[in-house]
JSON list of C-alpha atoms in Angstrom, two decimals:
[
{"chain": "A", "resi": 26, "resn": "MET", "atom": "CA", "xyz": [120.11, 129.53, 151.50]},
{"chain": "A", "resi": 27, "resn": "SER", "atom": "CA", "xyz": [122.25, 130.80, 148.62]},
{"chain": "A", "resi": 28, "resn": "GLY", "atom": "CA", "xyz": [121.47, 134.60, 148.71]},
{"chain": "A", "resi": 29, "resn": "GLU", "atom": "CA", "xyz": [122.30, 135.00, 145.09]},
{"chain": "A", "resi": 30, "resn": "VAL", "atom": "CA", "xyz": [119.74, 136.52, 142.56]},
{"chain": "A", "resi": 31, "resn": "LEU", "atom": "CA", "xyz": [117.92, 133.58, 140.86]},
{"chain": "A", "resi": 32, "resn": "VAL", "atom": "CA", "xyz": [115.91, 135.71, 138.35]},
{"chain": "A", "resi": 33, "resn": "VAL", "atom": "CA", "xyz": [116.72, 137.91, 135.44]},
{"chain": "A", "resi": 34, "resn": "THR", "atom": "CA", "xyz": [116.13, 141.52, 136.56]},
{"chain": "A", "resi": 35, "resn": "SER", "atom": "CA", "xyz": [115.34, 142.80, 133.06]},
{"chain": "A", "resi": 36, "resn": "LYS", "atom": "CA", "xyz": [112.80, 140.04, 132.47]},
{"chain": "A", "resi": 37, "resn": "VAL", "atom": "CA", "xyz": [111.00, 140.72, 135.85]},
{"chain": "A", "resi": 38, "resn": "LYS", "atom": "CA", "xyz": [110.92, 144.44, 135.13]},
{"chain": "A", "resi": 39, "resn": "SER", "atom": "CA", "xyz": [109.72, 143.91, 131.60]},
{"chain": "A", "resi": 40, "resn": "PHE", "atom": "CA", "xyz": [106.98, 141.48, 132.86]},
{"chain": "A", "resi": 41, "resn": "ILE", "atom": "CA", "xyz": [105.74, 143.98, 135.47]},
{"chain": "A", "resi": 42, "resn": "LYS", "atom": "CA", "xyz": [105.77, 146.87, 133.00]},
{"chain": "A", "resi": 43, "resn": "SER", "atom": "CA", "xyz": [103.96, 145.10, 130.13]},
{"chain": "A", "resi": 44, "resn": "ASN", "atom": "CA", "xyz": [101.44, 143.26, 132.26]},
{"chain": "A", "resi": 45, "resn": "GLY", "atom": "CA", "xyz": [100.71, 146.05, 134.77]},
{"chain": "A", "resi": 46, "resn": "ASP", "atom": "CA", "xyz": [102.13, 149.28, 133.41]},
{"chain": "A", "resi": 47, "resn": "CYS", "atom": "CA", "xyz": [104.00, 149.57, 136.74]},
{"chain": "A", "resi": 48, "resn": "ASN", "atom": "CA", "xyz": [107.61, 150.41, 137.64]},
{"chain": "A", "resi": 49, "resn": "THR", "atom": "CA", "xyz": [109.73, 147.92, 139.69]},
{"chain": "A", "resi": 50, "resn": "ALA", "atom": "CA", "xyz": [111.35, 148.95, 143.04]},
{"chain": "A", "resi": 51, "resn": "ALA", "atom": "CA", "xyz": [114.85, 147.60, 143.55]},
{"chain": "A", "resi": 52, "resn": "GLU", "atom": "CA", "xyz": [113.85, 145.46, 146.59]},
{"chain": "A", "resi": 53, "resn": "THR", "atom": "CA", "xyz": [111.22, 143.66, 144.31]},
{"chain": "A", "resi": 54, "resn": "ILE", "atom": "CA", "xyz": [113.88, 141.71, 142.45]},
{"chain": "A", "resi": 55, "resn": "GLU", "atom": "CA", "xyz": [115.38, 140.36, 145.86]},
{"chain": "A", "resi": 56, "resn": "ALA", "atom": "CA", "xyz": [111.82, 139.35, 147.01]},
{"chain": "A", "resi": 57, "resn": "VAL", "atom": "CA", "xyz": [111.01, 137.59, 143.80]},
{"chain": "A", "resi": 58, "resn": "SER", "atom": "CA", "xyz": [114.31, 135.78, 143.95]},
{"chain": "A", "resi": 59, "resn": "LYS", "atom": "CA", "xyz": [113.68, 134.69, 147.54]},
{"chain": "A", "resi": 60, "resn": "ALA", "atom": "CA", "xyz": [110.35, 133.40, 146.61]},
{"chain": "A", "resi": 61, "resn": "VAL", "atom": "CA", "xyz": [111.84, 131.33, 143.67]},
{"chain": "A", "resi": 62, "resn": "GLU", "atom": "CA", "xyz": [114.39, 130.00, 146.15]},
{"chain": "A", "resi": 63, "resn": "LYS", "atom": "CA", "xyz": [111.68, 128.87, 148.47]},
{"chain": "A", "resi": 64, "resn": "ILE", "atom": "CA", "xyz": [109.71, 127.12, 145.67]},
{"chain": "A", "resi": 65, "resn": "LEU", "atom": "CA", "xyz": [112.78, 125.47, 144.42]},
{"chain": "A", "resi": 66, "resn": "GLY", "atom": "CA", "xyz": [113.86, 124.35, 147.97]},
{"chain": "A", "resi": 67, "resn": "ASP", "atom": "CA", "xyz": [110.44, 122.81, 148.48]},
{"chain": "A", "resi": 68, "resn": "ALA", "atom": "CA", "xyz": [110.57, 121.06, 145.15]},
{"chain": "A", "resi": 69, "resn": "ILE", "atom": "CA", "xyz": [113.96, 119.58, 146.04]},
{"chain": "A", "resi": 70, "resn": "LYS", "atom": "CA", "xyz": [112.53, 118.25, 149.37]},
{"chain": "A", "resi": 71, "resn": "ASN", "atom": "CA", "xyz": [109.50, 116.79, 147.51]},
{"chain": "A", "resi": 72, "resn": "ALA", "atom": "CA", "xyz": [111.82, 114.96, 144.97]},
{"chain": "A", "resi": 73, "resn": "LYS", "atom": "CA", "xyz": [113.98, 113.63, 147.74]},
{"chain": "A", "resi": 74, "resn": "ALA", "atom": "CA", "xyz": [110.88, 112.46, 149.67]},
{"chain": "A", "resi": 75, "resn": "GLN", "atom": "CA", "xyz": [109.96, 110.44, 146.63]},
{"chain": "A", "resi": 76, "resn": "GLY", "atom": "CA", "xyz": [113.36, 108.87, 146.42]},
{"chain": "A", "resi": 77, "resn": "ARG", "atom": "CA", "xyz": [114.47, 110.84, 143.33]},
{"chain": "A", "resi": 78, "resn": "LYS", "atom": "CA", "xyz": [117.48, 113.06, 142.56]},
{"chain": "A", "resi": 79, "resn": "THR", "atom": "CA", "xyz": [115.65, 114.79, 139.73]},
{"chain": "A", "resi": 80, "resn": "VAL", "atom": "CA", "xyz": [113.28, 117.61, 140.46]},
{"chain": "A", "resi": 81, "resn": "MET", "atom": "CA", "xyz": [110.21, 117.38, 138.21]},
{"chain": "A", "resi": 82, "resn": "ALA", "atom": "CA", "xyz": [107.34, 119.74, 137.44]},
{"chain": "A", "resi": 83, "resn": "ARG", "atom": "CA", "xyz": [105.20, 117.83, 139.80]},
{"chain": "A", "resi": 84, "resn": "ASP", "atom": "CA", "xyz": [107.62, 118.72, 142.62]},
{"chain": "A", "resi": 85, "resn": "VAL", "atom": "CA", "xyz": [106.92, 122.39, 142.22]},
{"chain": "A", "resi": 86, "resn": "ALA", "atom": "CA", "xyz": [103.90, 123.53, 144.22]},
{"chain": "A", "resi": 87, "resn": "SER", "atom": "CA", "xyz": [101.63, 125.70, 142.39]},
{"chain": "A", "resi": 88, "resn": "PRO", "atom": "CA", "xyz": [100.41, 128.51, 144.85]},
{"chain": "A", "resi": 89, "resn": "ALA", "atom": "CA", "xyz": [97.22, 128.83, 142.78]},
{"chain": "A", "resi": 90, "resn": "HIS", "atom": "CA", "xyz": [96.40, 125.20, 143.10]},
{"chain": "A", "resi": 91, "resn": "GLY", "atom": "CA", "xyz": [97.84, 124.52, 146.54]},
{"chain": "A", "resi": 92, "resn": "GLY", "atom": "CA", "xyz": [100.67, 122.18, 145.20]}
]
């Protein structure tokens, strides 16, 4: 896949700090970015499987709800 960071580092760090009062290790940003990349890749596949070129919210699987 792309290998570029797809998340805003400061936003991830802020979220973790404000919601868990925890610090963020450097490799966390890469892991979160890879998770986002996987979610988006799956969403693209879902849209194409439905014959669409537009990724919609319904194409993004929700881990909490099993997609």
